CSV table of C-alpha atoms and ligand atoms in Angstrom, one decimal:
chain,number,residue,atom,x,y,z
A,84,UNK,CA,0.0,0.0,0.0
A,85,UNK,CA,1.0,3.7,-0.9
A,86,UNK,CA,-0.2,6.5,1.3
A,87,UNK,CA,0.9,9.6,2.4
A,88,UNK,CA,0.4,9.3,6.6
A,89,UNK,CA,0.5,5.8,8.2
A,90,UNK,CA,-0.9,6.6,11.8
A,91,UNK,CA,-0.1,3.7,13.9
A,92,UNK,CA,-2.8,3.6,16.8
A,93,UNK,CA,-6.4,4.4,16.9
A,94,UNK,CA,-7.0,6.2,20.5
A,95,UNK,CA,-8.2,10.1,20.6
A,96,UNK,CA,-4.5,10.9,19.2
A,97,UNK,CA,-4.5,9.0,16.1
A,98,UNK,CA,-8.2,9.0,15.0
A,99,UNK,CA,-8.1,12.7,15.5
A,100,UNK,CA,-5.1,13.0,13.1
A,101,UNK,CA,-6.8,10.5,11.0
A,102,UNK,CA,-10.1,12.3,10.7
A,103,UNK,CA,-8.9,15.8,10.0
A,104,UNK,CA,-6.0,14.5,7.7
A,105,UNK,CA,-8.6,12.9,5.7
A,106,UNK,CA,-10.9,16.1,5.9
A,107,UNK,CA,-8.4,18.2,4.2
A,108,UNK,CA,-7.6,16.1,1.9
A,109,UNK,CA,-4.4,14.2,3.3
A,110,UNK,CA,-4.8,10.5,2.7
A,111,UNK,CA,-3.4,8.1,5.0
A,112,UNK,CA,-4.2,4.3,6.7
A,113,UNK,CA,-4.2,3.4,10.3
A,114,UNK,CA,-3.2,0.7,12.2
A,115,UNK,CA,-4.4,-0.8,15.0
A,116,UNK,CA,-3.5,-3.5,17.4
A,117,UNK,CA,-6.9,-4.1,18.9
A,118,UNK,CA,-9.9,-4.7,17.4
A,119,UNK,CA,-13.1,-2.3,16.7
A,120,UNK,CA,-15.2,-3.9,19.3
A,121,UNK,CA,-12.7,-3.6,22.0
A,122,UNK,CA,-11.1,0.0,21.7
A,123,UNK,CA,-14.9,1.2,21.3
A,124,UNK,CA,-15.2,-0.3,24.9
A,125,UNK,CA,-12.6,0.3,26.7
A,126,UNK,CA,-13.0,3.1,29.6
A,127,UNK,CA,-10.1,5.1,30.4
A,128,UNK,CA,-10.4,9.1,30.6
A,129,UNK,CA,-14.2,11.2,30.7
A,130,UNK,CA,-12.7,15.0,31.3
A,131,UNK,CA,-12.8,17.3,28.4
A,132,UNK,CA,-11.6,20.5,28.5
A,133,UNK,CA,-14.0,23.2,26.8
A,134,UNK,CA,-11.0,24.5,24.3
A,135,UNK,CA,-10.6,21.1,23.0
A,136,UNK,CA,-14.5,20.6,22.7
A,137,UNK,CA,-14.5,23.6,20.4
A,138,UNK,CA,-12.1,22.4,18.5
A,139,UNK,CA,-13.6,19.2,17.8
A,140,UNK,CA,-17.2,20.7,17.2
A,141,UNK,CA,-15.3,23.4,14.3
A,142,UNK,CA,-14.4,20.6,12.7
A,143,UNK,CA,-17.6,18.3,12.5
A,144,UNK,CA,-16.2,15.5,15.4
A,145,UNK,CA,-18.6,16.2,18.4
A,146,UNK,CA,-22.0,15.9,17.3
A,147,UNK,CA,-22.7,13.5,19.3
A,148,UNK,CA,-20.3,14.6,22.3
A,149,UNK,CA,-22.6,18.2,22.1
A,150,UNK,CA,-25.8,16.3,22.7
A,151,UNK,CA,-25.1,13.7,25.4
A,152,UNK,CA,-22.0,15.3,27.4
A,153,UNK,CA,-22.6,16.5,31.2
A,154,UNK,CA,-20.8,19.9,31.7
A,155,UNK,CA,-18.6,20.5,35.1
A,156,UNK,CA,-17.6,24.0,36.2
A,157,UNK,CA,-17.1,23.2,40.1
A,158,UNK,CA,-15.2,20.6,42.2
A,159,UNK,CA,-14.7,19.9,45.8
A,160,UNK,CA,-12.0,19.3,48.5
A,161,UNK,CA,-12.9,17.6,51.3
A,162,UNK,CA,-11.1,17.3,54.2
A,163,UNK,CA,-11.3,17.4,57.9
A,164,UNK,CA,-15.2,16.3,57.6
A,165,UNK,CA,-15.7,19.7,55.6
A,166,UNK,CA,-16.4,20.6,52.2
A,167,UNK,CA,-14.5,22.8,50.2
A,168,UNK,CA,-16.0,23.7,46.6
A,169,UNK,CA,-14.4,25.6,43.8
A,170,UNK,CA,-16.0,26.8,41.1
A,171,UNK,CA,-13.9,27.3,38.4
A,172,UNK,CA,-16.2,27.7,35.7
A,173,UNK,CA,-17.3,31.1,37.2
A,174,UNK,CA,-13.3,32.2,37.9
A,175,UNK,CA,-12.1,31.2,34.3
A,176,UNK,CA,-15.6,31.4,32.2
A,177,UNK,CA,-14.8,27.8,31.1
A,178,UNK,CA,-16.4,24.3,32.0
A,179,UNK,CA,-15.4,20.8,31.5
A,180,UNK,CA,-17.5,18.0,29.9
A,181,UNK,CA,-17.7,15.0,30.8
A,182,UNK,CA,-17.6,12.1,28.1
A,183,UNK,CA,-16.1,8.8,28.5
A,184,UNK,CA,-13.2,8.0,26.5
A,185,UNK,CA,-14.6,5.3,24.5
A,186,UNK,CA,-17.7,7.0,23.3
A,187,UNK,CA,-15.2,9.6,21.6
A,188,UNK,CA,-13.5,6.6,20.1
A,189,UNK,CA,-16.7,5.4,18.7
A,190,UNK,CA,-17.6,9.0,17.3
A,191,UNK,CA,-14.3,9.1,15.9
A,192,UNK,CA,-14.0,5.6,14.5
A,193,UNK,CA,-17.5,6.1,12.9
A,194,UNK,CA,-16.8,9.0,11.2
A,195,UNK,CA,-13.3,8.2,9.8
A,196,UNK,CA,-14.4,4.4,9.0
A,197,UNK,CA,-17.8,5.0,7.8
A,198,UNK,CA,-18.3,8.8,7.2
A,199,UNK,CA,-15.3,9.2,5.1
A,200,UNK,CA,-14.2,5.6,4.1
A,201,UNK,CA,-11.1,6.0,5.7
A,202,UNK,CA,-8.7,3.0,5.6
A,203,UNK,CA,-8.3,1.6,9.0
A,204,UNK,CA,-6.9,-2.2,9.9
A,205,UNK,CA,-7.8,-3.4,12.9
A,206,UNK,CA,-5.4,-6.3,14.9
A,207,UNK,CA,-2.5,-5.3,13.5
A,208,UNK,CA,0.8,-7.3,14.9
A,209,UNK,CA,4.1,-6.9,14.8
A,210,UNK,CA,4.1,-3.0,13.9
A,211,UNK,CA,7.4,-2.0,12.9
A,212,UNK,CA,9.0,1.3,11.5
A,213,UNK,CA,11.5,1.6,9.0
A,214,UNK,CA,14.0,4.2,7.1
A,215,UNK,CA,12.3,7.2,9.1
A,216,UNK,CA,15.5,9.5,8.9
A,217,UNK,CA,15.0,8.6,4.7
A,218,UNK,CA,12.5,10.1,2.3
A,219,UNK,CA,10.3,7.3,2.1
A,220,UNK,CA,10.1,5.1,5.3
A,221,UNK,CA,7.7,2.6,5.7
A,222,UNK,CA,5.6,0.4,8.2
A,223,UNK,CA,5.4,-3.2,8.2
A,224,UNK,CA,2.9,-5.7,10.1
A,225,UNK,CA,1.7,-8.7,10.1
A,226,UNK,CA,-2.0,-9.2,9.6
A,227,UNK,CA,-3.9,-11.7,12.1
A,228,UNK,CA,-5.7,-13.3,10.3
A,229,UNK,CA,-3.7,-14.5,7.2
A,230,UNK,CA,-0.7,-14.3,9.1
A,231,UNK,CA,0.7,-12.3,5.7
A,232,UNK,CA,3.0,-9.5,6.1
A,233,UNK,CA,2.3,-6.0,4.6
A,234,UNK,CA,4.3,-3.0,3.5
A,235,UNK,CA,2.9,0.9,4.0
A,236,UNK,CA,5.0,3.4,2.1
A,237,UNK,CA,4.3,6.8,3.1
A,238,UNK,CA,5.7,10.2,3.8
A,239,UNK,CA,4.9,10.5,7.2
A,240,UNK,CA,4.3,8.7,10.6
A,241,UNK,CA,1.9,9.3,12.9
A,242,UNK,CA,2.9,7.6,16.5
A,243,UNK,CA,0.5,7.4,17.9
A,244,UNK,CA,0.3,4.0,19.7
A,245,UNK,CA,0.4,5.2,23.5
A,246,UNK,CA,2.4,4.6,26.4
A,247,UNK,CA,2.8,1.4,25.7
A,248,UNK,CA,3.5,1.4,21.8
A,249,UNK,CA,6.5,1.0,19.4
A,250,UNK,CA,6.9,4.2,17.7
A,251,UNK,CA,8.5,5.6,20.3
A,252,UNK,CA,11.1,2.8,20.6
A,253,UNK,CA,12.4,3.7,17.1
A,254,UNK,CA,13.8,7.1,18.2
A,255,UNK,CA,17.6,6.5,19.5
A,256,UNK,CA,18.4,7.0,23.0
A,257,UNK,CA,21.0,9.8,21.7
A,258,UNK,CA,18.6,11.6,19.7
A,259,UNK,CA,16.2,12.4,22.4
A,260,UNK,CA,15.9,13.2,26.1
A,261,UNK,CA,13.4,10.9,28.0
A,262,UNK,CA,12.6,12.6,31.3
A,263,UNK,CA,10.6,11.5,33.8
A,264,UNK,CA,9.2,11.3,37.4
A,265,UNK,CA,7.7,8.7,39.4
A,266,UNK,CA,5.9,9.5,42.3
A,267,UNK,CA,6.0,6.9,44.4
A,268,UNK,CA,2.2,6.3,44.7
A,269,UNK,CA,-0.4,3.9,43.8
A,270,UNK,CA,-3.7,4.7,42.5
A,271,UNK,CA,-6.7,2.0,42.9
A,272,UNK,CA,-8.4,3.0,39.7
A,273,UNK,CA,-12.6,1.4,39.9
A,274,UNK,CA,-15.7,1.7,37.9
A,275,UNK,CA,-18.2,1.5,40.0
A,276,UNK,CA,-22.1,0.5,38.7
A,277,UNK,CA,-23.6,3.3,40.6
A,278,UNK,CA,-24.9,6.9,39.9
A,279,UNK,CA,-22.6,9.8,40.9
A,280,UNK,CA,-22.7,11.0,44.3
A,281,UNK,CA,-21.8,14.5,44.2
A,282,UNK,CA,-22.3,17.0,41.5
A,283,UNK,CA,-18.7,17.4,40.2
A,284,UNK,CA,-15.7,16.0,41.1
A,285,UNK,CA,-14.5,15.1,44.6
A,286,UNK,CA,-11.2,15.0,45.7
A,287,UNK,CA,-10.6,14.0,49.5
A,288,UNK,CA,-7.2,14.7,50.9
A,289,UNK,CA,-7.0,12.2,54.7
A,290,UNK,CA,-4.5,10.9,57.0
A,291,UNK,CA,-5.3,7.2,55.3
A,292,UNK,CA,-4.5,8.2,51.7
A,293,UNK,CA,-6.1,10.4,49.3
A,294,UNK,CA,-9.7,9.5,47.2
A,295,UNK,CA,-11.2,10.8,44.1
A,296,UNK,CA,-15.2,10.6,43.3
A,297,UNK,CA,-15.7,11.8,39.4
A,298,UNK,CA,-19.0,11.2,37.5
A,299,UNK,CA,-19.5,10.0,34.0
A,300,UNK,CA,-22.6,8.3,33.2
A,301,UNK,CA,-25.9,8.8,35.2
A,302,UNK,CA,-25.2,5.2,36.0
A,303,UNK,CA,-21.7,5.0,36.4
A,304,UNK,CA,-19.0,6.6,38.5
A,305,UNK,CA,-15.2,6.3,38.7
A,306,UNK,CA,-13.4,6.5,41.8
A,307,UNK,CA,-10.0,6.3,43.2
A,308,UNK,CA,-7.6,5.7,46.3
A,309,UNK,CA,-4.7,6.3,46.9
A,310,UNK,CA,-2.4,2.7,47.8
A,311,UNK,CA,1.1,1.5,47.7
A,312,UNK,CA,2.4,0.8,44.4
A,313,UNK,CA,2.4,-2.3,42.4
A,314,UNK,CA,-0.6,-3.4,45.2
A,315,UNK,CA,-2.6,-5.8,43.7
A,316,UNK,CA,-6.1,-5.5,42.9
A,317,UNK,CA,-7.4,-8.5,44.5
A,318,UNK,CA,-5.9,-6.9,47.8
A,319,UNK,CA,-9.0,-4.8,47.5
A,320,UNK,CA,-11.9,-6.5,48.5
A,321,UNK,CA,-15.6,-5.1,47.7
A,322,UNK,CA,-15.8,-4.2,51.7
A,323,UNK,CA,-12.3,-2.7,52.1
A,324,UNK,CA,-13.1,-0.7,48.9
A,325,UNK,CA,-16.0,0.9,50.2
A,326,UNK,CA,-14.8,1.3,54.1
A,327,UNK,CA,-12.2,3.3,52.6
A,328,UNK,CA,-14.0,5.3,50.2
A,329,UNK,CA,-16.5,6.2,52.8
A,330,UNK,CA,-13.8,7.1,55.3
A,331,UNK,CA,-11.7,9.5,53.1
A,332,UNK,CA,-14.8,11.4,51.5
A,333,UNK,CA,-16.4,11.5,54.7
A,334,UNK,CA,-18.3,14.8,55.3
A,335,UNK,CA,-21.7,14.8,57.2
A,336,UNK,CA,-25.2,15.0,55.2
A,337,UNK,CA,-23.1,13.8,51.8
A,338,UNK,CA,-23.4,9.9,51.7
A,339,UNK,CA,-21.4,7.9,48.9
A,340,UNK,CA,-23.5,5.7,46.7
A,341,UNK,CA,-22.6,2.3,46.9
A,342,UNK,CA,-23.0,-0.1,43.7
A,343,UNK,CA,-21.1,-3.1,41.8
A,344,UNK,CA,-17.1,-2.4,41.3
A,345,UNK,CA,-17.2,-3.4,37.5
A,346,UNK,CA,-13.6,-2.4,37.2
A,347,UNK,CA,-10.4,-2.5,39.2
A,348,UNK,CA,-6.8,-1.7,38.3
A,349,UNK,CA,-3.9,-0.2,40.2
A,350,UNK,CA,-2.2,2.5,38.0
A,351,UNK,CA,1.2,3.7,39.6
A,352,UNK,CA,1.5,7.3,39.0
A,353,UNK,CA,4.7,8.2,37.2
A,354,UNK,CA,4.8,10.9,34.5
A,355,UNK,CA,7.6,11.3,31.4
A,356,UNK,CA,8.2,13.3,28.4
A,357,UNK,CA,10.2,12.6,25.2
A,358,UNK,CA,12.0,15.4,23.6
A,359,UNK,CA,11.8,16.5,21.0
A,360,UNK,CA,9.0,14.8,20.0
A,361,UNK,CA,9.8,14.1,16.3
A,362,UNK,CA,12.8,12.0,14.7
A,363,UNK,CA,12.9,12.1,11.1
A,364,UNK,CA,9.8,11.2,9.3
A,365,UNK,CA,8.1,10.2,12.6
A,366,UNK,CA,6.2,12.5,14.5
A,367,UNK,CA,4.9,10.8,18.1
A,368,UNK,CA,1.4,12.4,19.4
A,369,UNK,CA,-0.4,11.7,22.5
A,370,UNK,CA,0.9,9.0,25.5
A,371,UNK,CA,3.6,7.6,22.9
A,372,UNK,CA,5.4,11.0,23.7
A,373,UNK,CA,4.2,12.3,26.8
A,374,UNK,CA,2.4,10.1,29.8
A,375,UNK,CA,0.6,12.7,32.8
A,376,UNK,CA,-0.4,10.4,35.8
A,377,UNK,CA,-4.3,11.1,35.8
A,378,UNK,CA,-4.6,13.6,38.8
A,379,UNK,CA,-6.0,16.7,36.8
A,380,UNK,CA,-7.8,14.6,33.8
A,381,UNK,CA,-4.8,15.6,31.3
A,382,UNK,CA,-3.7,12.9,29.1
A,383,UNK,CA,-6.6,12.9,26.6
A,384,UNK,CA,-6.9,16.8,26.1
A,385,UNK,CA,-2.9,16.7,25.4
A,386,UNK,CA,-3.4,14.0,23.0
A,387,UNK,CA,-6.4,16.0,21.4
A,388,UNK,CA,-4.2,19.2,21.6
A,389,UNK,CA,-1.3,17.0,19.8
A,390,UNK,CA,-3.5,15.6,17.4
A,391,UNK,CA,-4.6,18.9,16.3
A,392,UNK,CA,-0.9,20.6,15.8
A,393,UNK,CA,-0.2,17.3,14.1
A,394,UNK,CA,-2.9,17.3,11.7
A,395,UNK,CA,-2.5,20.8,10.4
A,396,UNK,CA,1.1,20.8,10.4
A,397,UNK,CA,1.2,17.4,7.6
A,398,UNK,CA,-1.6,19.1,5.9
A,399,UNK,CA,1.0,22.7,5.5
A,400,UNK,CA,3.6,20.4,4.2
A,401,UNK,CA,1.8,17.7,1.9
A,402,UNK,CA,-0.7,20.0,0.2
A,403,UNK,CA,1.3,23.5,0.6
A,404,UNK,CA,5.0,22.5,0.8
A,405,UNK,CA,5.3,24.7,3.9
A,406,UNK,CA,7.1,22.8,6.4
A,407,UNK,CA,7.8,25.7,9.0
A,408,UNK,CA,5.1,23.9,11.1
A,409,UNK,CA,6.1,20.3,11.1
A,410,UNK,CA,9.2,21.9,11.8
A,411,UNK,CA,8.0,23.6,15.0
A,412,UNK,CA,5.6,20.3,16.0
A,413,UNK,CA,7.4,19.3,18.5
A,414,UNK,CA,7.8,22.8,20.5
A,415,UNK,CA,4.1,23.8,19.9
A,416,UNK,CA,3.0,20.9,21.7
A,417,UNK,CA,5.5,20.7,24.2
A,418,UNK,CA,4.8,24.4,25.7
A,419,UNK,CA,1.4,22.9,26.8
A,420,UNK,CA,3.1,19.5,27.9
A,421,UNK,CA,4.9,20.8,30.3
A,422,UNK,CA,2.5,23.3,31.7
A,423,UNK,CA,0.1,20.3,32.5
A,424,UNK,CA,3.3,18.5,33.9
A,425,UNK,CA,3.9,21.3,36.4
A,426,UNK,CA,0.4,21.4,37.5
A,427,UNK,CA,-0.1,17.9,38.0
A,428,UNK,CA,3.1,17.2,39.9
A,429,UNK,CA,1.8,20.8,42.2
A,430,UNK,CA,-1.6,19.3,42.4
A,431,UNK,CA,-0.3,15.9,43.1
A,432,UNK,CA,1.4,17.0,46.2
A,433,UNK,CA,-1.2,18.6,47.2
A,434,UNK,CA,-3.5,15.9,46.9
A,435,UNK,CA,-0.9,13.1,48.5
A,436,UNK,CA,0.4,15.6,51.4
A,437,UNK,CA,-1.6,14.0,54.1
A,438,UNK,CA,0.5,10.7,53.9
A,439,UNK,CA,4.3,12.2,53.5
A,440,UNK,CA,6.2,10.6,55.6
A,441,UNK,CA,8.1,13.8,56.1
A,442,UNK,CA,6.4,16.2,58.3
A,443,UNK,CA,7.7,19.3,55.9
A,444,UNK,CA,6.4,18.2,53.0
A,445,UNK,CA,2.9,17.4,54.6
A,446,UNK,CA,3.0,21.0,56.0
A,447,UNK,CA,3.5,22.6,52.9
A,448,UNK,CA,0.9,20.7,51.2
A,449,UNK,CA,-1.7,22.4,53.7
A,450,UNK,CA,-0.2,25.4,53.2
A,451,UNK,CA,-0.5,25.3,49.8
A,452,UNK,CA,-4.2,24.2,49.9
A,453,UNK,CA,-4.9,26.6,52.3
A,454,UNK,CA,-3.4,29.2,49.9
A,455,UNK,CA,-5.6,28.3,47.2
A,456,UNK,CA,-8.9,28.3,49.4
A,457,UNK,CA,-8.3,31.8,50.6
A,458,UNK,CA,-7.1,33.6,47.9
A,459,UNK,CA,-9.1,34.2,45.0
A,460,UNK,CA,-6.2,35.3,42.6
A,461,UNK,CA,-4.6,31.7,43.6
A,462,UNK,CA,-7.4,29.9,42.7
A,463,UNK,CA,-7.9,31.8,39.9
A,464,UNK,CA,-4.2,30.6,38.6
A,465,UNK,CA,-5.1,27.3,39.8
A,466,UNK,CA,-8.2,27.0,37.7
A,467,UNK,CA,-6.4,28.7,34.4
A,468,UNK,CA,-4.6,25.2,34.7
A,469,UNK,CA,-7.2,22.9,35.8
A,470,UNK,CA,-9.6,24.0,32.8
A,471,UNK,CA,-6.1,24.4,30.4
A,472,UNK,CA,-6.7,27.9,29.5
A,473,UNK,CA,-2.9,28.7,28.8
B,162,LIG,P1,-4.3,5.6,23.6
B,162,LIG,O1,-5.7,5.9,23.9
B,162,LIG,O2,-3.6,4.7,24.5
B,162,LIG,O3,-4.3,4.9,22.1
B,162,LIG,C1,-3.2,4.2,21.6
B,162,LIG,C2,-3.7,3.2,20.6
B,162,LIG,O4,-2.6,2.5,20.0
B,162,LIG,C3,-2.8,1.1,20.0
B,162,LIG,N1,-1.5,0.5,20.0
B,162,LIG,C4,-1.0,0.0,18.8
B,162,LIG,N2,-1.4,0.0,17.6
B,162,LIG,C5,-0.6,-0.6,16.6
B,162,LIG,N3,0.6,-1.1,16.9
B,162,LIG,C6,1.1,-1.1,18.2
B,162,LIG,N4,2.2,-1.7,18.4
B,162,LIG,C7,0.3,-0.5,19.2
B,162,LIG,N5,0.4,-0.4,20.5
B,162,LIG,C8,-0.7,0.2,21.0
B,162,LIG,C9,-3.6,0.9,21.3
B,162,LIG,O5,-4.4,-0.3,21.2
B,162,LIG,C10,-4.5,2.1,21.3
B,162,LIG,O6,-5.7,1.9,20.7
B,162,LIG,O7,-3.3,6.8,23.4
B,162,LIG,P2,-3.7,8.3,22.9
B,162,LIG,O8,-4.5,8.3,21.6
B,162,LIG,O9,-2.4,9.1,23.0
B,162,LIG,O10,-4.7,8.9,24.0
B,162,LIG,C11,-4.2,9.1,25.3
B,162,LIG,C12,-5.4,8.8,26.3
B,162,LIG,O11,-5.9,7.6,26.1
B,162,LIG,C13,-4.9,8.9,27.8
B,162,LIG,O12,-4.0,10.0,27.9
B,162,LIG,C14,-6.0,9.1,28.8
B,162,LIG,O13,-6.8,7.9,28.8
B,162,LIG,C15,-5.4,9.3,30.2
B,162,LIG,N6,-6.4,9.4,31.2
B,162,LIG,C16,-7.2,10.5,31.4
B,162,LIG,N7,-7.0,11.6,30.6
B,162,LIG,C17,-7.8,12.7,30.7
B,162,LIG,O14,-7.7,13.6,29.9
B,162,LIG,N8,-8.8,12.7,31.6
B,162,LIG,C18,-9.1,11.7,32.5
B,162,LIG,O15,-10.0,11.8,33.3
B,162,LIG,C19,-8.2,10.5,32.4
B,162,LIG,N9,-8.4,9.4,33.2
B,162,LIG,C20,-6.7,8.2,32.0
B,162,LIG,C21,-7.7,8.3,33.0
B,162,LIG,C22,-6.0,7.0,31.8
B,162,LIG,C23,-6.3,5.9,32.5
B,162,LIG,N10,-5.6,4.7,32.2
B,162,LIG,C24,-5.8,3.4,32.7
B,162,LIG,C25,-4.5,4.7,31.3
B,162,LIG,C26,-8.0,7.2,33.7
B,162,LIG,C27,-7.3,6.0,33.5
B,162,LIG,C28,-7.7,4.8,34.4
């Protein structure tokens, strides 16, 4: 096959490039590890910040986002048995919505797949890259079910396979700086079968570990808590679960719903970022370049926000000739990067203080909430970053 993208991975980074690639003309074919059934399920992120939303709806993607989305302009601390609300929507003039991750997938699939007969190949293995500092590199794989391999010539790559992809592997060590931090901390990541129990989100800071409510369907909520990491799920029993969660978001008159744990998973926070984020002919977009532990909802927005750069910046220099923006990819999208880097690792510390083991650090992370509860021009900064107006 001849094209003039090959985008390897079909999560909000790549089907984003893929859509408006295809919208303006670009043609290119994506691969895909999983199947159609299975990406279009699988639950991961639900935040969407409003700048990304309008950038989606400007270019025909979030029809269906528009009509079924909650909106969110106000969360909560709780601590010490009291709530603590900010609303951010009224400091910034901005609001989340809240969509789960998959249902974008399915909007985006449809309308690449079937809207626009995009070519997309599902189940993809053994993805690899190949002369990407040359003028035609390629992508081989080996499809699943005739166990044949296959050749894509193109111009360009798209990486964008996630955190745990291959693109990324084909930049040498030398030619890029991987940095990254690891917090230290667990997160028990569930899906709970039960409707939310707050209005927004919840974030309870305790002496036993912090604990996160956040909507996303009428019927189902996500929660987290904090735990040691690498703890195994099954550690987590149905009545531990909920003794925690009731004990860390504990505030009287403001009960937690209780329902069926339908999924449980222990993420290990840790953050990195590859720079720069383009070698040769490959350009990487979304988790393959840049993971942001989930404590302010980033990861999906920055793929979005990649995906975007990405898409116009191919479209400059395969219809135009102008390659001043693929040029400048990887520094457009990094600014953002690493303003949602620093906030998450403030806002992580914040969040986590209670438990330092180092009575300094714990102090400071009061101090720091306290700051943001009593000053509005701090929580207005605060919420600049939490929404992502930059
Ligand atoms: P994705 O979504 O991981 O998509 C990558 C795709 O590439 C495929 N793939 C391959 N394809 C071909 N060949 C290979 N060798 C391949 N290897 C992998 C994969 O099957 C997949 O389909 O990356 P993308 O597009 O960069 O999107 C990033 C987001 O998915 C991620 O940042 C968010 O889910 C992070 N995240 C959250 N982000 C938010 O903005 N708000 C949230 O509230 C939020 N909550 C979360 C999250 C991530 C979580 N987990 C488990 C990772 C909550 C959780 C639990």
């Amino acid at each position: 096959t001849r094209t003039q993208v090959a985008v390897i991975g079909a999560g909000p980074a790549g089907l984003t490039t893929a859509n408006l690639l295809r919208q303006r003309g670009v043609d290119c074919v994506v691969l895909e590890a999983q199947s159609r059934e299975f990406i279009e399920q699988r639950p991961r992120a639900g935040f969407l910040e409003e700048w990304a939303v309008r950038e989606l709806e400007r270019r025909g993607l979030a029809g269906r986002l528009l009509q079924q989305a909650g909106q969110h302009g106000a969360f909560e601390f709780r601590f010490a048995a009291r709530r603590h609300t900010v609303r951010y929507a009224e400091l910034t003039g901005h609001h989340h919505f809240v969509y789960p991750q998959q249902e974008l997938v399915t909007d985006l699939v449809a309308a690449y797949a079937d809207g626009s007969a995009g070519d997309i190949r599902f189940g993809v293995r053994d993805v690899r890259l190949h002369d990407l500092t040359g003028d035609s590199p390629s992508v081989t794989y080996t499809d699943p079910h005739t166990g044949q391999s296959h050749r894509v010539e193109c111009a360009y790559i798209a990486g964008c396979d996630g955190a745990r992809g291959v693109s990324r592997r084909h930049i040498p060590a030398h030619e890029s700086v991987f940095a990254s931090h690891d917090y230290g901390i667990g997160w028990l990541a569930l899906l709970v079968e039960a409707p939310p129990s707050a209005d927004g989100v919840v974030f309870g800071i305790h002496p036993r570990g912090f604990a996160a409510h956040m909507a996303r369907t009428p019927q189902i909520t996500r929660f987290y808590l904090q735990c040691p990491p690498g703890d195994d799920p099954a550690n987590w029993s149905h009545e531990r679960v909920w003794q925690e969660l009731h004990t860390r978001l504990a505030v009287p008159g403001a009960p937690i719903t209780e329902g069926r744990i339908v999924e449980r998973q222990v993420l290990d926070m840790h953050n990195y970022v590859v720079e720069p984020m383009s070698y040769g002919r490959l350009h990487l977009a979304g988790d393959s370049a840049h993971l942001v532990a989930p404590i302010g909802a980033k990861g999906m927005n920055l793929a979005l926000h990649d995906a975007f750069l990405l898409s116009a910046a191919l479209t400059a220099q395969l219809r135009h000739g102008d390659g001043a923006r693929l040029a400048g990819y990887s520094a457009d999208c990094l600014r953002r990067v690493w303003q949602y880097q620093e906030f998450s690792q403030w806002f992580a510390d914040v969040l986590h203080g209670a438990t330092h083991a180092d009575p300094f650090h714990a102090r400071m992370a009061e101090a720091r909430l306290q700051r943001l509860l009593s000053s509005p021009a701090a929580a207005t900064a605060f919420c600049e970053l939490y929404i992502g107006k930059l």
